[in-house]
PDB file of C-alpha atoms in Angstrom:
ATOM      1  CA  MET A   1      62.285 106.446  47.234  1.00  0.00           C
ATOM      2  CA  ILE A   2      65.151 108.170  49.078  1.00  0.00           C
ATOM      3  CA  PRO A   3      67.527 109.961  46.689  1.00  0.00           C
ATOM      4  CA  ILE A   4      71.190 108.958  46.964  1.00  0.00           C
ATOM      5  CA  ASP A   5      73.907 111.595  46.819  1.00  0.00           C
ATOM      6  CA  ARG A   6      76.480 110.001  44.545  1.00  0.00           C
ATOM      7  CA  GLY A   7      79.117 112.498  45.723  1.00  0.00           C
ATOM      8  CA  ARG A   8      79.244 111.093  49.241  1.00  0.00           C
ATOM      9  CA  SER A   9      81.349 108.092  50.101  1.00  0.00           C
ATOM     10  CA  SER A  10      79.837 104.946  51.531  1.00  0.00           C
ATOM     11  CA  ARG A  11      81.430 102.571  54.046  1.00  0.00           C
ATOM     12  CA  GLY A  12      79.026  99.738  53.509  1.00  0.00           C
ATOM     13  CA  ALA A  13      80.126  96.194  52.807  1.00  0.00           C
ATOM     14  CA  GLY A  14      83.708  96.966  51.853  1.00  0.00           C
ATOM     15  CA  GLY A  15      84.362  99.604  54.507  1.00  0.00           C
ATOM     16  CA  PHE A  16      87.001 101.373  52.406  1.00  0.00           C
ATOM     17  CA  ALA A  17      85.776 102.285  48.949  1.00  0.00           C
ATOM     18  CA  ASP A  18      83.321 104.963  47.891  1.00  0.00           C
ATOM     19  CA  PHE A  19      80.788 104.504  45.056  1.00  0.00           C
ATOM     20  CA  ASP A  20      83.378 104.823  42.316  1.00  0.00           C
ATOM     21  CA  GLY A  21      85.676 102.252  43.976  1.00  0.00           C
ATOM     22  CA  ALA A  22      88.431 104.691  44.994  1.00  0.00           C
ATOM     23  CA  LEU A  23      90.101 104.665  48.427  1.00  0.00           C
ATOM     24  CA  ASP A  24      89.654 107.766  50.506  1.00  0.00           C
ATOM     25  CA  PRO A  25      92.893 109.616  51.428  1.00  0.00           C
ATOM     26  CA  GLU A  26      93.051 108.296  55.009  1.00  0.00           C
ATOM     27  CA  ASP A  27      92.663 104.659  53.982  1.00  0.00           C
ATOM     28  CA  ASP A  28      95.126 105.189  51.155  1.00  0.00           C
ATOM     29  CA  ARG A  29      97.688 106.533  53.655  1.00  0.00           C
ATOM     30  CA  ARG A  30      97.196 103.612  56.033  1.00  0.00           C
ATOM     31  CA  LEU A  31      97.551 101.079  53.227  1.00  0.00           C
ATOM     32  CA  ALA A  32     100.757 102.744  52.063  1.00  0.00           C
ATOM     33  CA  GLU A  33     102.153 102.677  55.618  1.00  0.00           C
ATOM     34  CA  LEU A  34     101.256  99.010  55.997  1.00  0.00           C
ATOM     35  CA  LEU A  35     102.930  98.051  52.723  1.00  0.00           C
ATOM     36  CA  ALA A  36     106.024 100.065  53.625  1.00  0.00           C
ATOM     37  CA  PHE A  37     106.152  98.349  57.032  1.00  0.00           C
ATOM     38  CA  VAL A  38     105.883  94.878  55.506  1.00  0.00           C
ATOM     39  CA  ARG A  39     108.545  95.743  52.917  1.00  0.00           C
ATOM     40  CA  ARG A  40     110.978  96.904  55.629  1.00  0.00           C
ATOM     41  CA  ARG A  41     110.412  93.750  57.676  1.00  0.00           C
ATOM     42  CA  ILE A  42     111.032  91.473  54.691  1.00  0.00           C
ATOM     43  CA  ALA A  43     114.158  93.409  53.718  1.00  0.00           C
ATOM     44  CA  GLY A  44     115.459  93.448  57.292  1.00  0.00           C
ATOM     45  CA  GLU A  45     115.546  97.261  57.300  1.00  0.00           C
ATOM     46  CA  TYR A  46     114.756  97.798  60.964  1.00  0.00           C
ATOM     47  CA  GLU A  47     116.738  98.260  64.161  1.00  0.00           C
ATOM     48  CA  VAL A  48     116.814  96.532  67.520  1.00  0.00           C
ATOM     49  CA  ASP A  49     118.805  97.633  70.553  1.00  0.00           C
ATOM     50  CA  GLU A  50     121.221  95.560  72.625  1.00  0.00           C
ATOM     51  CA  PHE A  51     118.306  94.000  74.522  1.00  0.00           C
ATOM     52  CA  GLY A  52     116.461  93.005  71.352  1.00  0.00           C
ATOM     53  CA  PHE A  53     113.866  95.806  71.574  1.00  0.00           C
ATOM     54  CA  ASP A  54     112.188  96.526  68.237  1.00  0.00           C
ATOM     55  CA  ALA A  55     110.462  99.907  68.625  1.00  0.00           C
ATOM     56  CA  GLU A  56     108.695  99.832  65.257  1.00  0.00           C
ATOM     57  CA  LEU A  57     107.281  96.339  65.767  1.00  0.00           C
ATOM     58  CA  THR A  58     106.067  97.321  69.239  1.00  0.00           C
ATOM     59  CA  ASP A  59     104.280 100.439  68.005  1.00  0.00           C
ATOM     60  CA  LYS A  60     102.886  99.070  64.751  1.00  0.00           C
ATOM     61  CA  VAL A  61     101.877  95.593  65.943  1.00  0.00           C
ATOM     62  CA  LEU A  62     101.742  95.013  69.722  1.00  0.00           C
ATOM     63  CA  LEU A  63     100.385  98.390  70.782  1.00  0.00           C
ATOM     64  CA  GLU A  64      98.068  98.518  67.773  1.00  0.00           C
ATOM     65  CA  ILE A  65      96.527  95.219  68.915  1.00  0.00           C
ATOM     66  CA  MET A  66      96.244  96.410  72.525  1.00  0.00           C
ATOM     67  CA  ARG A  67      94.770  99.855  71.812  1.00  0.00           C
ATOM     68  CA  PRO A  68      91.174  98.688  71.204  1.00  0.00           C
ATOM     69  CA  LEU A  69      91.234  96.924  74.582  1.00  0.00           C
ATOM     70  CA  TYR A  70      92.720  99.979  76.252  1.00  0.00           C
ATOM     71  CA  ARG A  71      90.466 102.588  74.617  1.00  0.00           C
ATOM     72  CA  HIS A  72      87.147 100.849  74.077  1.00  0.00           C
ATOM     73  CA  TRP A  73      86.916  97.672  76.188  1.00  0.00           C
ATOM     74  CA  PHE A  74      88.508  98.902  79.423  1.00  0.00           C
ATOM     75  CA  ARG A  75      87.909 102.617  78.663  1.00  0.00           C
ATOM     76  CA  ALA A  76      91.209 103.286  80.422  1.00  0.00           C
ATOM     77  CA  GLU A  77      92.145 106.740  81.667  1.00  0.00           C
ATOM     78  CA  THR A  78      95.448 108.007  83.034  1.00  0.00           C
ATOM     79  CA  VAL A  79      95.737 110.251  86.085  1.00  0.00           C
ATOM     80  CA  ASP A  80      98.721 112.597  86.600  1.00  0.00           C
ATOM     81  CA  VAL A  81     100.735 110.974  83.792  1.00  0.00           C
ATOM     82  CA  GLU A  82     102.855 114.141  83.736  1.00  0.00           C
ATOM     83  CA  ASN A  83     104.515 112.880  86.934  1.00  0.00           C
ATOM     84  CA  VAL A  84     106.499 110.519  84.711  1.00  0.00           C
ATOM     85  CA  PRO A  85     109.687 112.258  83.450  1.00  0.00           C
ATOM     86  CA  GLY A  86     109.651 113.165  79.794  1.00  0.00           C
ATOM     87  CA  GLU A  87     113.177 112.222  78.767  1.00  0.00           C
ATOM     88  CA  SER A  88     115.371 111.060  81.634  1.00  0.00           C
ATOM     89  CA  GLY A  89     115.492 107.611  83.164  1.00  0.00           C
ATOM     90  CA  ALA A  90     112.947 106.621  85.801  1.00  0.00           C
ATOM     91  CA  LEU A  91     111.585 103.519  87.471  1.00  0.00           C
ATOM     92  CA  VAL A  92     107.805 103.037  87.348  1.00  0.00           C
ATOM     93  CA  VAL A  93     106.712 100.739  90.193  1.00  0.00           C
ATOM     94  CA  ALA A  94     103.157  99.398  89.926  1.00  0.00           C
ATOM     95  CA  ASN A  95     100.778  96.980  91.606  1.00  0.00           C
ATOM     96  CA  HIS A  96     100.198  93.702  89.776  1.00  0.00           C
ATOM     97  CA  SER A  97      96.878  91.890  89.392  1.00  0.00           C
ATOM     98  CA  GLY A  98      94.368  90.382  87.019  1.00  0.00           C
ATOM     99  CA  THR A  99      95.199  86.630  86.880  1.00  0.00           C
ATOM    100  CA  ILE A 100      96.603  87.187  83.374  1.00  0.00           C
ATOM    101  CA  PRO A 101      99.072  90.124  83.347  1.00  0.00           C
ATOM    102  CA  LEU A 102      97.256  92.386  80.924  1.00  0.00           C
ATOM    103  CA  ASP A 103      97.990  95.277  83.299  1.00  0.00           C
ATOM    104  CA  ALA A 104     101.618  95.298  82.107  1.00  0.00           C
ATOM    105  CA  LEU A 105     100.543  95.705  78.474  1.00  0.00           C
ATOM    106  CA  MET A 106      97.948  98.352  79.309  1.00  0.00           C
ATOM    107  CA  LEU A 107     100.618 100.303  81.203  1.00  0.00           C
ATOM    108  CA  GLN A 108     102.784 100.195  78.082  1.00  0.00           C
ATOM    109  CA  VAL A 109      99.941 101.620  75.994  1.00  0.00           C
ATOM    110  CA  ALA A 110      99.198 104.313  78.580  1.00  0.00           C
ATOM    111  CA  LEU A 111     102.751 105.662  78.673  1.00  0.00           C
ATOM    112  CA  HIS A 112     103.237 105.467  74.915  1.00  0.00           C
ATOM    113  CA  ASP A 113      99.909 106.990  73.898  1.00  0.00           C
ATOM    114  CA  ASP A 114      98.905 109.292  76.768  1.00  0.00           C
ATOM    115  CA  HIS A 115     102.247 110.676  77.926  1.00  0.00           C
ATOM    116  CA  PRO A 116     103.145 113.976  76.183  1.00  0.00           C
ATOM    117  CA  ASP A 117     106.525 112.513  75.184  1.00  0.00           C
ATOM    118  CA  ARG A 118     105.108 109.118  74.146  1.00  0.00           C
ATOM    119  CA  ARG A 119     107.491 107.155  76.322  1.00  0.00           C
ATOM    120  CA  ALA A 120     108.421 103.544  75.666  1.00  0.00           C
ATOM    121  CA  LEU A 121     108.219 101.443  78.811  1.00  0.00           C
ATOM    122  CA  ARG A 122     110.836  98.724  79.271  1.00  0.00           C
ATOM    123  CA  LEU A 123     109.239  96.108  81.489  1.00  0.00           C
ATOM    124  CA  LEU A 124     111.175  93.728  83.725  1.00  0.00           C
ATOM    125  CA  GLY A 125     109.706  90.220  83.487  1.00  0.00           C
ATOM    126  CA  ALA A 126     109.917  87.026  85.545  1.00  0.00           C
ATOM    127  CA  ASP A 127     112.098  84.047  84.612  1.00  0.00           C
ATOM    128  CA  LEU A 128     109.058  82.034  83.502  1.00  0.00           C
ATOM    129  CA  VAL A 129     108.422  84.429  80.597  1.00  0.00           C
ATOM    130  CA  TYR A 130     111.860  83.755  79.110  1.00  0.00           C
ATOM    131  CA  GLN A 131     111.680  79.992  79.599  1.00  0.00           C
ATOM    132  CA  LEU A 132     108.954  79.846  76.947  1.00  0.00           C
ATOM    133  CA  PRO A 133     110.655  80.122  73.502  1.00  0.00           C
ATOM    134  CA  LEU A 134     108.005  82.033  71.551  1.00  0.00           C
ATOM    135  CA  LEU A 135     106.816  84.232  74.420  1.00  0.00           C
ATOM    136  CA  GLY A 136     110.351  85.008  75.544  1.00  0.00           C
ATOM    137  CA  HIS A 137     111.387  86.104  72.048  1.00  0.00           C
ATOM    138  CA  LEU A 138     108.288  88.251  71.609  1.00  0.00           C
ATOM    139  CA  ALA A 139     108.775  89.807  75.050  1.00  0.00           C
ATOM    140  CA  ARG A 140     112.293  90.962  74.193  1.00  0.00           C
ATOM    141  CA  LYS A 141     111.163  92.296  70.811  1.00  0.00           C
ATOM    142  CA  THR A 142     108.544  94.446  72.536  1.00  0.00           C
ATOM    143  CA  GLY A 143     110.869  95.974  75.106  1.00  0.00           C
ATOM    144  CA  HIS A 144     110.729  93.542  78.020  1.00  0.00           C
ATOM    145  CA  THR A 145     113.805  92.065  79.643  1.00  0.00           C
ATOM    146  CA  LEU A 146     114.702  89.792  82.530  1.00  0.00           C
ATOM    147  CA  ALA A 147     114.087  91.192  85.999  1.00  0.00           C
ATOM    148  CA  CYS A 148     117.706  91.098  87.133  1.00  0.00           C
ATOM    149  CA  ARG A 149     120.062  93.682  88.595  1.00  0.00           C
ATOM    150  CA  GLU A 150     122.338  93.902  85.552  1.00  0.00           C
ATOM    151  CA  ASP A 151     119.607  94.571  82.983  1.00  0.00           C
ATOM    152  CA  ALA A 152     117.742  97.005  85.226  1.00  0.00           C
ATOM    153  CA  ASP A 153     120.897  99.008  85.965  1.00  0.00           C
ATOM    154  CA  ARG A 154     121.925  99.228  82.315  1.00  0.00           C
ATOM    155  CA  LEU A 155     118.501 100.385  81.165  1.00  0.00           C
ATOM    156  CA  LEU A 156     118.170 103.034  83.869  1.00  0.00           C
ATOM    157  CA  ARG A 157     121.655 104.414  83.230  1.00  0.00           C
ATOM    158  CA  LYS A 158     120.784 104.707  79.537  1.00  0.00           C
ATOM    159  CA  GLY A 159     117.900 107.017  80.451  1.00  0.00           C
ATOM    160  CA  GLU A 160     115.158 104.473  79.737  1.00  0.00           C
ATOM    161  CA  LEU A 161     111.783 104.329  81.443  1.00  0.00           C
ATOM    162  CA  VAL A 162     111.723 100.982  83.254  1.00  0.00           C
ATOM    163  CA  GLY A 163     108.629  99.297  84.684  1.00  0.00           C
ATOM    164  CA  VAL A 164     108.557  96.762  87.494  1.00  0.00           C
ATOM    165  CA  PHE A 165     105.854  94.853  89.381  1.00  0.00           C
ATOM    166  CA  PRO A 166     107.425  93.902  92.744  1.00  0.00           C
ATOM    167  CA  GLU A 167     104.496  91.693  93.791  1.00  0.00           C
ATOM    168  CA  GLY A 168     105.265  89.282  90.951  1.00  0.00           C
ATOM    169  CA  PHE A 169     103.065  86.194  90.699  1.00  0.00           C
ATOM    170  CA  LYS A 170     101.877  86.747  94.277  1.00  0.00           C
ATOM    171  CA  GLY A 171     100.073  89.834  93.052  1.00  0.00           C
ATOM    172  CA  VAL A 172      98.801  88.806  89.636  1.00  0.00           C
ATOM    173  CA  GLY A 173      97.607  85.426  90.936  1.00  0.00           C
ATOM    174  CA  LYS A 174      95.980  86.448  94.208  1.00  0.00           C
ATOM    175  CA  PRO A 175      92.322  85.530  94.823  1.00  0.00           C
ATOM    176  CA  PHE A 176      89.528  87.986  94.142  1.00  0.00           C
ATOM    177  CA  SER A 177      88.815  88.217  97.877  1.00  0.00           C
ATOM    178  CA  GLU A 178      92.187  89.988  98.309  1.00  0.00           C
ATOM    179  CA  ARG A 179      91.735  92.464  95.470  1.00  0.00           C
ATOM    180  CA  TYR A 180      93.542  95.797  95.777  1.00  0.00           C
ATOM    181  CA  LYS A 181      95.507  94.578  98.806  1.00  0.00           C
ATOM    182  CA  LEU A 182      99.194  94.778  97.959  1.00  0.00           C
ATOM    183  CA  GLN A 183     101.262  91.658  98.501  1.00  0.00           C
ATOM    184  CA  ARG A 184     104.831  91.629  99.771  1.00  0.00           C
ATOM    185  CA  PHE A 185     107.320  93.606  97.664  1.00  0.00           C
ATOM    186  CA  GLY A 186     110.259  91.229  97.965  1.00  0.00           C
ATOM    187  CA  ARG A 187     113.722  92.402  98.957  1.00  0.00           C
ATOM    188  CA  GLY A 188     113.645  95.795  97.285  1.00  0.00           C
ATOM    189  CA  GLY A 189     116.011  95.068  94.424  1.00  0.00           C
ATOM    190  CA  PHE A 190     114.195  97.672  92.317  1.00  0.00           C
ATOM    191  CA  VAL A 191     114.944 100.361  94.906  1.00  0.00           C
ATOM    192  CA  ALA A 192     118.626  99.440  94.925  1.00  0.00           C
ATOM    193  CA  SER A 193     118.758  99.756  91.116  1.00  0.00           C
ATOM    194  CA  ALA A 194     117.135 103.193  91.253  1.00  0.00           C
ATOM    195  CA  ILE A 195     119.633 104.357  93.886  1.00  0.00           C
ATOM    196  CA  ARG A 196     122.620 103.089  91.896  1.00  0.00           C
ATOM    197  CA  ALA A 197     121.365 104.916  88.778  1.00  0.00           C
ATOM    198  CA  GLY A 198     120.220 108.018  90.684  1.00  0.00           C
ATOM    199  CA  VAL A 199     116.805 108.007  88.983  1.00  0.00           C
ATOM    200  CA  PRO A 200     113.383 108.780  90.504  1.00  0.00           C
ATOM    201  CA  ILE A 201     110.881 106.094  91.469  1.00  0.00           C
ATOM    202  CA  VAL A 202     107.367 106.798  90.147  1.00  0.00           C
ATOM    203  CA  PRO A 203     104.646 104.961  92.142  1.00  0.00           C
ATOM    204  CA  CYS A 204     101.862 103.713  89.883  1.00  0.00           C
ATOM    205  CA  ALA A 205      98.424 102.400  90.850  1.00  0.00           C
ATOM    206  CA  ILE A 206      96.336 100.401  88.372  1.00  0.00           C
ATOM    207  CA  VAL A 207      92.632 100.060  89.162  1.00  0.00           C
ATOM    208  CA  GLY A 208      90.486  97.821  86.979  1.00  0.00           C
ATOM    209  CA  ALA A 209      92.673  94.794  86.354  1.00  0.00           C
ATOM    210  CA  GLU A 210      91.421  93.009  89.475  1.00  0.00           C
ATOM    211  CA  GLU A 211      87.975  92.543  87.922  1.00  0.00           C
ATOM    212  CA  ILE A 212      88.859  91.222  84.458  1.00  0.00           C
ATOM    213  CA  TYR A 213      89.321  87.581  85.578  1.00  0.00           C
ATOM    214  CA  PRO A 214      88.020  87.257  89.167  1.00  0.00           C
ATOM    215  CA  LYS A 215      90.004  84.332  90.591  1.00  0.00           C
ATOM    216  CA  ILE A 216      87.778  82.232  92.833  1.00  0.00           C
ATOM    217  CA  GLY A 217      89.818  79.025  92.834  1.00  0.00           C
ATOM    218  CA  ASP A 218      92.997  77.341  91.667  1.00  0.00           C
ATOM    219  CA  LEU A 219      93.664  74.065  89.827  1.00  0.00           C
ATOM    220  CA  ARG A 220      96.889  73.488  91.757  1.00  0.00           C
ATOM    221  CA  PHE A 221      97.620  69.923  90.713  1.00  0.00           C
ATOM    222  CA  LEU A 222      97.245  70.738  87.010  1.00  0.00           C
ATOM    223  CA  ALA A 223      99.252  73.946  87.442  1.00  0.00           C
ATOM    224  CA  ARG A 224     102.159  72.011  88.984  1.00  0.00           C
ATOM    225  CA  ALA A 225     102.009  69.451  86.174  1.00  0.00           C
ATOM    226  CA  LEU A 226     102.267  72.257  83.597  1.00  0.00           C
ATOM    227  CA  GLY A 227     105.003  74.095  85.478  1.00  0.00           C
ATOM    228  CA  LEU A 228     102.801  77.137  86.100  1.00  0.00           C
ATOM    229  CA  PRO A 229     102.569  79.181  89.305  1.00  0.00           C
ATOM    230  CA  TYR A 230      98.785  78.755  89.272  1.00  0.00           C
ATOM    231  CA  LEU A 231      95.894  77.791  86.992  1.00  0.00           C
ATOM    232  CA  PRO A 232      92.884  79.915  87.888  1.00  0.00           C
ATOM    233  CA  ILE A 233      89.232  79.132  88.227  1.00  0.00           C
ATOM    234  CA  THR A 234      87.056  82.148  87.446  1.00  0.00           C
ATOM    235  CA  PRO A 235      83.272  82.565  87.070  1.00  0.00           C
ATOM    236  CA  LEU A 236      83.722  81.870  83.336  1.00  0.00           C
ATOM    237  CA  PHE A 237      86.834  79.679  83.104  1.00  0.00           C
ATOM    238  CA  PRO A 238      87.104  76.749  82.520  1.00  0.00           C
ATOM    239  CA  TRP A 239      83.318  76.338  82.382  1.00  0.00           C
ATOM    240  CA  PHE A 240      82.883  78.292  79.121  1.00  0.00           C
ATOM    241  CA  GLY A 241      86.072  77.111  77.419  1.00  0.00           C
ATOM    242  CA  LEU A 242      87.825  79.698  75.252  1.00  0.00           C
ATOM    243  CA  LEU A 243      84.959  82.129  75.808  1.00  0.00           C
ATOM    244  CA  GLY A 244      86.004  82.184  79.445  1.00  0.00           C
ATOM    245  CA  LEU A 245      89.308  83.786  78.409  1.00  0.00           C
ATOM    246  CA  VAL A 246      87.573  86.993  77.299  1.00  0.00           C
ATOM    247  CA  PRO A 247      88.349  89.613  79.981  1.00  0.00           C
ATOM    248  CA  LEU A 248      85.402  91.304  81.654  1.00  0.00           C
ATOM    249  CA  PRO A 249      85.024  94.974  80.579  1.00  0.00           C
ATOM    250  CA  SER A 250      85.906  96.690  83.848  1.00  0.00           C
ATOM    251  CA  LYS A 251      86.629 100.410  83.968  1.00  0.00           C
ATOM    252  CA  TRP A 252      90.365 101.174  84.364  1.00  0.00           C
ATOM    253  CA  LEU A 253      92.215 104.077  85.940  1.00  0.00           C
ATOM    254  CA  ILE A 254      96.019 104.230  85.852  1.00  0.00           C
ATOM    255  CA  GLY A 255      97.446 106.822  88.231  1.00  0.00           C
ATOM    256  CA  PHE A 256     101.021 108.058  88.628  1.00  0.00           C
ATOM    257  CA  GLY A 257     102.208 109.507  91.925  1.00  0.00           C
ATOM    258  CA  GLU A 258     104.813 112.135  92.696  1.00  0.00           C
ATOM    259  CA  PRO A 259     108.315 110.874  91.871  1.00  0.00           C
ATOM    260  CA  ILE A 260     110.374 109.738  94.849  1.00  0.00           C
ATOM    261  CA  ARG A 261     113.918 111.036  94.422  1.00  0.00           C
ATOM    262  CA  THR A 262     116.946 108.805  94.866  1.00  0.00           C
ATOM    263  CA  ASP A 263     119.684 111.156  93.620  1.00  0.00           C
ATOM    264  CA  GLU A 264     120.088 112.410  97.190  1.00  0.00           C
ATOM    265  CA  TYR A 265     121.744 109.095  98.058  1.00  0.00           C
ATOM    266  CA  ASP A 266     125.226 107.883  97.251  1.00  0.00           C
ATOM    267  CA  PRO A 267     125.277 104.873  94.886  1.00  0.00           C
ATOM    268  CA  SER A 268     126.928 102.867  97.650  1.00  0.00           C
ATOM    269  CA  ASP A 269     123.748 103.321  99.740  1.00  0.00           C
ATOM    270  CA  ALA A 270     122.165 100.673  97.516  1.00  0.00           C
ATOM    271  CA  ASP A 271     124.080  98.136  99.632  1.00  0.00           C
ATOM    272  CA  ASP A 272     122.480  99.371 102.872  1.00  0.00           C
ATOM    273  CA  PRO A 273     119.697  96.819 103.549  1.00  0.00           C
ATOM    274  CA  MET A 274     117.885  98.965 106.107  1.00  0.00           C
ATOM    275  CA  LEU A 275     117.756 102.018 103.833  1.00  0.00           C
ATOM    276  CA  VAL A 276     116.556  99.884 100.914  1.00  0.00           C
ATOM    277  CA  PHE A 277     113.915  98.222 103.097  1.00  0.00           C
ATOM    278  CA  ASN A 278     112.577 101.559 104.385  1.00  0.00           C
ATOM    279  CA  LEU A 279     112.376 103.073 100.908  1.00  0.00           C
ATOM    280  CA  THR A 280     110.707  99.928  99.554  1.00  0.00           C
ATOM    281  CA  ASP A 281     108.133 100.111 102.335  1.00  0.00           C
ATOM    282  CA  GLN A 282     107.534 103.801 101.569  1.00  0.00           C
ATOM    283  CA  VAL A 283     106.862 103.050  97.889  1.00  0.00           C
ATOM    284  CA  ARG A 284     104.487 100.238  98.841  1.00  0.00           C
ATOM    285  CA  GLU A 285     102.514 102.474 101.229  1.00  0.00           C
ATOM    286  CA  VAL A 286     102.222 105.214  98.604  1.00  0.00           C
ATOM    287  CA  ILE A 287     100.869 102.781  95.995  1.00  0.00           C
ATOM    288  CA  GLN A 288      98.376 101.312  98.473  1.00  0.00           C
ATOM    289  CA  GLN A 289      97.089 104.800  99.253  1.00  0.00           C
ATOM    290  CA  GLN A 290      96.834 105.566  95.537  1.00  0.00           C
ATOM    291  CA  LEU A 291      94.837 102.394  94.981  1.00  0.00           C
ATOM    292  CA  ASN A 292      92.374 103.302  97.723  1.00  0.00           C
ATOM    293  CA  GLU A 293      91.886 106.802  96.301  1.00  0.00           C
ATOM    294  CA  LEU A 294      91.509 105.678  92.684  1.00  0.00           C
ATOM    295  CA  ARG A 295      88.947 103.024  93.625  1.00  0.00           C
ATOM    296  CA  LEU A 296      86.790 105.712  95.229  1.00  0.00           C
ATOM    297  CA  ARG A 297      87.272 107.966  92.229  1.00  0.00           C
ATOM    298  CA  ARG A 298      86.307 105.234  89.761  1.00  0.00           C
ATOM    299  CA  GLY A 299      83.249 103.997  91.598  1.00  0.00           C
ATOM    300  CA  HIS A 300      81.553 100.899  90.182  1.00  0.00           C
ATOM    301  CA  ALA A 301      83.827  98.521  88.301  1.00  0.00           C
ATOM    302  CA  PHE A 302      81.301  98.048  85.484  1.00  0.00           C
ATOM    303  CA  PRO A 303      79.644 101.383  84.736  1.00  0.00           C
ATOM    304  CA  PRO A 304      77.205 101.544  81.834  1.00  0.00           C
ATOM    305  CA  PHE A 305      78.828 101.800  78.411  1.00  0.00           C
ATOM    306  CA  LEU A 306      78.568 105.273  76.921  1.00  0.00           C
TER     307      LEU A 306
END
């Protein structure tokens, strides 16, 4: 027989208690925090800003749910995250991909958890998000807002870190054969907002999202009937039902480029279409170069689990 040391704690069936049934200090602390959180929510003792952002709910619920995906499933790493300002306002401009926009949520986790100043990212979302009652409400609670000039300008002038995906649905819904090829960036409204606020633009490249749901087809008729921009066919969906919604465990790298200054311009320059177009094109070229470099750095999309 193997002697058992009764002084050591066991995390067997219960996962929390030791042999005498007592919680260890770490689990006791977490339980106390959870109960305090629930009590505050029931009592209404929490704050939201003018956009509906609930910082505590985002940190304690949304990001807590996303962290296992970020840390263990995608094994995400950030590159040059210090290029993102620590306190002042800035506009993070990233490529968009993945069929389902998990890249936006992973970017939120990256900047909150891996940035030295744990920055909250305020994402600008498409109209479709806010046309869905439950999703629209949840999006605002977790820091997202409508991708419009007024909201973007107000957030940037308040010193917030704002995130935008200029490719929109063209990027997130593109076929797997066009992976890591940036789509058109629209009219450059994000550049105009940065100029008006005098904040830097931080180019961001996300490598890994392209492989989580490889889009090989599109159920266009059904998508139109449901009012969706597309309804993808992937190697696993819809053939495997709900199992086909599990993202493939690709390796992610999220890189942040050198900030592009806009405080050298006069706010009125935001109305100069040629200047805005040229700066938009510059940001797009920088992100495309970042994507190419990070893909080489990452190597295979599905390295062995360590």
